[in-house]
Amino acid sequence: MPEPPHAHRLAHRLDGIPPTIFSQMSALAVRTQSVNLGQGFPDVDGPPEVIARAVAALEAGQNQYAPGLGIPALRQAVARHQLRHYGIELDPDSQVVVTTGCTEGIAAALLGLVDPGDEVIVLEPYYDSYTAMIQMAGGVRRPVTLRAPSYRLDPDELRAAVTPRTRFVLLNSPHNPTGTVLTRAELQAVADVAQEHDLVVITDEVYEHLVYDEHEHVPLATLPGMFERTLSLSSAGKSYSFTGWKVGWATGPAELVGAVLAAKQWLTFTSGSPLQPAVAYALDEEPDFPAQLAAGLRERRDLLCAGLSAAGLDVRVPEGTYFATTDISALGWPDGRSFCLALPERAGVVAIPTQVFYDSDEGRQLVRWAFCKEAEVIEEGLRRLSAADLTA
Ligand SMILES: Cc1ncc(COP(=O)(O)O)c(C=O)c1O
């Protein structure tokens, strides 16, 4: 076969970056009519009043470019949110920028801050956009593993990952996919390392409100001396069940927010105008929605975890997020990928092999299940799992 023209090949900056696992597994779910417990999107939308605000903005003619930083009403609402929940005071004109989902916040932060060869410490397993964007920015990732079965951050491993080339930590808590919510002590270990080695920390806090039981989300920026070196990212997607809206924000010191804006202006220039007033309304006028959502999610977490356990899977009950992780070692499969590829035929259920979020072999036997679905959907998935033979 003749080689395709050079122009048809992917650029080297994408070498080794596979298509996201979520597209592959969601397509498999549709093809096999499986219950999709893979991709993390809720099947019930957020508050109707918030949707009505977006419709009103569309009809009122808010359909042209928003300011690059985001509309003032949303930046002010984000600043009020950070003050109300965490006591963080922000200047909405210089310390907040609206992004097209947290995904653009991650991309713009890394493109705006990382120089080729800079090392970025990431928690392993990692959200897959981190690895893609660190590589596209020319950076080098240095994973620090949250190890099964407790998935805690080991401060010694964190320290050992620092080299003279380390400039950033890219942190995620509450953590996808393990469901770990970093404790104050773990965050203090990150703060100590960052201050000792003059590192900037980028924190992905999209699951900030989805924490359960006695666990508490503590933004790293609230630890002594950390605001100045922390760029915090979040979005409305998870907190308000509007994952398709892609409205997010980056907050922190003006220099770090400025770096996000410097890159963002060339990525999207500005984010969707009519959704911004609706998200501002959600933050200001529906402040209790995320806690109610979390209360409902906690019940569905328990439903899913009990069912997975009854189906013979060794499950870790998550402290936060949409996801529970199981260890499938006992079932005899070579790895989670082969289990997940066989599962739609075997049981009519789709889950995500966590190993794709690792550089190391630590995640080979781990599988992630989403519980941000209606109880009936989870129950149907569990019925199918318990009726199937899950052994290799
Ligand atoms: C850890 C993490 N960060 C970021 C995102 C993406 O956020 P957004 O939809 O706001 O771009 C997700 C979505 O699954 C996520 O799990």
XYZ file of C-alpha atoms and ligand atoms in Angstrom:
408
model
C 0.000 0.000 0.000
C 1.375 3.437 -0.866
C 2.100 5.721 2.075
C -0.515 8.462 2.556
C 0.683 11.955 1.666
C 2.682 13.471 4.505
C 0.050 16.151 4.974
C -2.466 13.459 5.976
C -0.413 12.307 8.942
C -0.957 13.631 12.425
C 1.503 16.220 13.690
C 4.192 14.825 15.994
C 2.768 16.801 18.872
C -0.076 14.232 18.859
C 2.240 11.188 18.718
C 1.035 8.428 20.995
C -2.124 10.269 22.045
C -4.983 7.881 21.279
C -8.568 8.975 20.593
C -10.297 9.588 23.910
C -11.591 6.349 25.450
C -14.954 7.997 26.106
C -15.854 8.329 22.399
C -14.874 4.699 21.791
C -16.842 3.279 24.718
C -19.914 5.501 24.208
C -20.051 4.421 20.533
C -19.811 0.794 21.711
C -22.696 1.418 24.127
C -24.907 2.752 21.319
C -23.938 -0.068 18.909
C -24.652 -2.816 21.438
C -27.623 -1.060 23.098
C -25.796 -1.336 26.380
C -26.455 0.548 29.597
C -23.741 3.222 29.496
C -22.062 3.407 32.892
C -18.929 4.612 31.129
C -18.931 8.300 30.217
C -19.602 10.764 33.037
C -22.619 12.740 31.967
C -25.879 12.919 33.932
C -29.105 11.894 32.230
C -31.148 14.583 33.986
C -30.506 18.260 33.152
C -29.880 21.034 35.656
C -32.487 23.579 36.920
C -35.194 24.590 34.388
C -34.970 28.223 35.583
C -31.354 28.288 34.465
C -32.300 26.910 31.052
C -35.001 29.604 30.840
C -32.306 32.245 31.412
C -30.274 30.868 28.511
C -33.349 30.844 26.245
C -34.142 34.424 27.289
C -30.578 35.494 26.501
C -30.786 33.860 23.057
C -34.079 35.604 22.340
C -32.942 38.938 23.746
C -30.106 39.090 21.231
C -27.110 38.082 23.344
C -25.773 36.256 20.332
C -22.603 38.125 19.423
C -19.091 37.864 20.861
C -18.802 38.185 24.612
C -15.746 40.003 26.040
C -12.634 37.795 25.999
C -12.548 37.639 29.792
C -16.222 36.637 29.917
C -19.278 38.797 30.678
C -18.907 40.870 33.870
C -22.038 39.321 35.436
C -20.526 35.829 35.268
C -17.082 36.920 36.475
C -18.733 38.682 39.405
C -20.887 35.622 40.161
C -17.789 33.380 40.104
C -16.030 35.780 42.501
C -19.063 35.701 44.844
C -19.127 31.888 44.640
C -15.471 31.635 45.660
C -16.028 34.060 48.545
C -19.229 32.392 49.768
C -17.878 28.833 49.711
C -14.199 29.269 50.469
C -13.567 32.807 51.707
C -11.405 33.532 48.640
C -11.573 37.196 47.629
C -11.163 37.868 43.922
C -11.135 40.940 41.712
C -13.595 39.888 38.968
C -11.817 42.129 36.438
C -8.337 40.663 36.757
C -8.561 37.417 38.726
C -11.351 35.578 36.893
C -11.533 34.463 33.265
C -14.390 32.534 31.686
C -13.339 29.476 29.666
C -15.102 27.096 27.299
C -15.477 24.417 29.937
C -12.724 23.420 32.281
C -11.239 21.637 29.269
C -10.287 24.957 27.704
C -9.053 26.159 31.093
C -6.667 23.182 31.209
C -5.532 23.745 27.621
C -5.065 27.498 27.981
C -3.288 27.158 31.341
C -0.789 24.654 29.969
C -0.263 26.468 26.658
C 0.026 29.795 28.448
C 2.438 28.668 31.163
C 4.451 25.577 30.168
C 7.679 25.928 28.207
C 9.107 23.022 26.185
C 10.933 20.659 28.551
C 9.166 21.885 31.700
C 8.086 19.023 33.915
C 4.523 18.863 35.182
C 3.659 16.578 38.095
C 0.238 14.937 37.678
C -1.689 12.528 39.864
C -1.910 9.099 38.224
C -4.489 7.927 37.136
C -4.992 11.225 35.296
C -7.822 12.797 33.347
C -6.826 12.159 29.746
C -6.862 15.774 28.559
C -3.943 16.506 30.924
C -1.552 14.184 29.135
C -2.625 15.364 25.702
C -2.273 19.028 26.585
C 1.000 18.691 28.503
C 2.445 17.010 25.412
C 0.965 19.586 23.015
C 2.520 22.318 25.165
C 5.901 20.563 24.907
C 5.949 19.685 28.606
C 6.907 16.401 30.246
C 4.521 14.659 32.643
C 5.768 13.174 35.905
C 3.044 10.942 37.371
C 2.585 10.444 41.099
C 0.379 7.409 41.615
C -2.659 7.202 43.888
C -2.318 3.494 44.650
C -5.132 0.980 45.147
C -6.838 0.114 47.403
C -6.866 3.430 49.314
C -5.821 5.784 46.470
C -4.144 8.247 48.851
C -1.418 10.725 47.927
C 1.948 9.661 49.316
C 3.935 12.838 50.175
C 7.229 10.957 49.760
C 6.336 9.919 46.228
C 5.326 13.491 45.482
C 8.655 14.772 46.744
C 10.559 12.126 44.797
C 8.886 13.241 41.559
C 10.410 16.737 41.761
C 13.488 17.362 39.595
C 15.347 20.566 38.706
C 13.075 20.831 35.646
C 9.787 20.625 37.564
C 7.766 23.807 37.321
C 4.142 22.762 37.811
C 1.821 20.444 39.668
C -1.463 19.720 37.929
C -3.745 18.602 40.728
C -7.271 17.198 40.567
C -9.435 16.915 43.665
C -12.081 15.545 43.963
C -10.220 13.120 41.740
C -11.443 11.478 38.566
C -11.358 8.456 38.254
C -10.525 7.264 41.808
C -13.085 9.356 43.726
C -10.416 10.438 46.217
C -10.941 13.805 47.885
C -7.535 15.034 49.010
C -7.391 15.725 52.740
C -6.070 18.933 54.230
C -2.891 17.047 55.204
C -2.371 15.802 51.641
C -2.970 19.298 50.284
C -0.510 20.685 52.824
C 2.089 18.242 51.479
C 1.467 19.644 47.976
C 1.704 23.195 49.326
C 4.995 22.417 51.104
C 6.557 20.937 47.973
C 5.275 23.801 45.811
C 6.696 26.417 48.156
C 10.032 24.650 48.629
C 10.585 24.241 44.894
C 8.838 27.391 43.678
C 6.189 25.497 41.693
C 2.904 26.780 40.306
C -0.078 24.511 40.998
C -2.956 24.234 38.554
C -5.954 22.699 40.348
C -8.856 21.104 38.519
C -11.830 21.393 40.884
C -14.723 20.518 38.549
C -16.142 18.090 41.133
C -15.811 20.648 43.955
C -19.444 20.265 45.050
C -19.773 16.514 44.480
C -18.347 15.233 47.763
C -20.017 12.764 50.111
C -20.316 11.818 53.769
C -17.808 13.612 55.998
C -15.460 14.527 53.162
C -14.814 18.162 52.381
C -13.395 19.865 49.314
C -10.622 22.224 50.353
C -9.305 24.453 47.564
C -5.513 24.460 47.606
C -5.608 28.246 47.143
C -6.971 28.589 50.703
C -3.845 27.116 52.326
C -1.390 29.669 53.767
C 0.870 31.111 51.092
C -0.795 29.185 48.267
C -3.139 31.717 46.626
C -0.178 33.421 44.956
C 0.981 30.241 43.219
C -2.339 28.487 42.496
C -4.496 28.661 39.394
C -7.916 27.136 40.150
C -10.118 25.721 37.398
C -13.767 24.744 37.545
C -16.939 24.758 35.490
C -20.725 24.632 35.638
C -20.859 21.254 33.880
C -20.744 18.940 36.882
C -22.044 21.276 39.606
C -25.212 22.145 37.680
C -25.638 19.085 35.416
C -24.976 21.022 32.226
C -21.954 19.131 30.927
C -22.838 20.074 27.332
C -22.754 23.818 28.010
C -19.008 23.994 28.410
C -18.895 27.103 30.579
C -15.963 27.144 32.966
C -13.618 29.557 34.704
C -10.064 30.021 35.868
C -9.371 32.033 39.015
C -6.245 33.081 40.871
C -3.590 35.784 40.906
C -3.812 38.213 37.977
C -0.537 36.967 36.424
C -1.744 33.356 36.210
C -5.225 34.332 35.030
C -3.534 36.618 32.481
C -1.536 33.661 31.147
C -4.779 31.706 30.646
C -6.309 34.657 28.815
C -3.181 35.116 26.686
C -3.589 31.575 25.307
C -7.397 31.461 25.417
C -7.733 34.457 23.110
C -6.114 32.370 20.350
C -8.015 29.174 21.116
C -11.622 30.377 21.199
C -11.233 34.158 21.642
C -14.401 34.181 23.777
C -16.875 31.630 25.143
C -20.583 31.246 24.249
C -22.453 34.501 25.017
C -25.998 33.348 25.839
C -24.944 30.650 28.278
C -22.878 33.001 30.428
C -25.781 35.004 31.962
C -27.566 31.718 32.649
C -24.562 30.321 34.535
C -24.245 33.628 36.441
C -27.903 33.196 37.438
C -27.257 29.592 38.493
C -24.320 30.547 40.735
C -26.189 33.445 42.370
C -29.788 32.289 42.459
C -29.538 28.493 42.630
C -26.758 28.200 45.224
C -28.325 25.126 46.856
C -28.622 23.079 43.675
C -25.125 21.512 43.814
C -25.625 20.288 47.406
C -29.005 18.775 46.485
C -27.408 17.140 43.463
C -24.668 15.703 45.672
C -27.250 14.305 48.130
C -29.002 12.494 45.278
C -25.702 11.290 43.844
C -24.668 9.872 47.192
C -27.728 7.604 47.168
C -26.955 6.459 43.641
C -23.314 5.916 44.602
C -24.488 3.580 47.361
C -26.883 1.815 44.998
C -24.137 1.250 42.424
C -21.479 0.210 44.931
C -23.788 -2.267 46.677
C -24.789 -3.771 43.322
C -21.225 -4.042 42.017
C -20.208 -5.701 45.234
C -23.136 -8.151 44.999
C -22.033 -8.952 41.425
C -18.687 -10.115 42.834
C -16.649 -6.974 42.091
C -14.260 -5.524 44.639
C -15.421 -1.895 44.850
C -13.917 1.203 46.413
C -16.637 3.537 47.705
C -15.666 6.978 46.347
C -15.455 10.092 48.531
C -16.464 12.401 45.674
C -17.095 12.685 41.881
C -19.423 10.677 39.631
C -17.352 7.467 39.659
C -16.685 4.232 41.524
C -13.651 2.031 40.828
C -13.548 -1.756 40.993
C -10.675 -4.214 40.989
C -11.528 -7.102 38.674
C -8.469 -9.265 39.485
C -10.620 -12.054 40.915
C -12.486 -12.563 37.618
C -9.483 -13.881 35.710
C -9.228 -11.319 32.859
C -5.758 -10.288 31.689
C -6.700 -6.640 32.215
C -9.543 -4.147 32.543
C -9.512 -3.343 28.845
C -10.318 -6.924 27.814
C -13.021 -7.054 30.500
C -14.586 -3.763 29.286
C -14.459 -4.789 25.617
C -16.209 -8.081 26.430
C -18.748 -6.585 28.839
C -21.261 -5.197 26.270
C -21.648 -8.664 24.673
C -21.567 -10.495 27.995
C -23.827 -8.236 29.989
C -25.064 -5.296 27.892
C -23.208 -2.802 30.080
C -20.388 -0.365 29.289
C -17.688 0.696 31.773
C -14.268 2.361 31.382
C -10.917 0.566 31.788
C -8.993 2.801 34.166
C -5.636 1.552 32.827
C -5.814 4.080 29.974
C -5.259 6.804 32.600
C -1.908 5.362 33.748
C 1.677 5.378 32.489
C 2.482 2.586 34.916
C 0.945 -0.866 35.207
C -0.804 -0.004 38.488
C -4.246 0.340 36.923
C -4.324 -2.842 34.852
C -7.098 -4.483 36.870
C -9.193 -1.398 37.527
C -12.518 -0.477 35.958
C -14.496 2.747 36.410
C -18.302 2.924 36.674
C -20.387 6.128 36.559
C -23.311 6.669 38.942
C -24.451 10.071 37.609
C -27.367 8.208 36.017
C -30.974 7.804 37.076
C -31.565 5.085 39.671
C -33.567 3.002 37.151
C -30.645 3.069 34.718
C -28.203 1.966 37.422
C -30.647 -0.736 38.563
C -31.004 -2.042 35.009
C -27.205 -2.087 34.609
C -26.870 -3.988 37.885
C -29.615 -6.467 36.911
C -27.708 -7.205 33.723
C -24.404 -7.583 35.561
C -25.827 -9.955 38.147
C -27.432 -12.109 35.442
C -24.189 -12.394 33.437
C -21.108 -14.560 33.840
C -18.384 -11.974 34.427
C -15.482 -14.406 34.671
C -12.950 -14.593 31.825
C -11.308 15.930 36.067
C -12.057 16.609 34.971
N -11.654 17.806 34.545
C -12.295 18.459 33.552
C -13.394 17.909 32.938
C -14.052 18.641 31.812
O -14.809 19.706 32.242
P -15.660 20.567 31.219
O -16.776 19.699 30.720
O -16.133 21.725 32.013
O -14.775 20.962 30.102
C -13.855 16.657 33.359
C -15.006 16.031 32.692
O -15.233 14.844 32.777
C -13.168 15.993 34.397
O -13.564 14.787 34.824
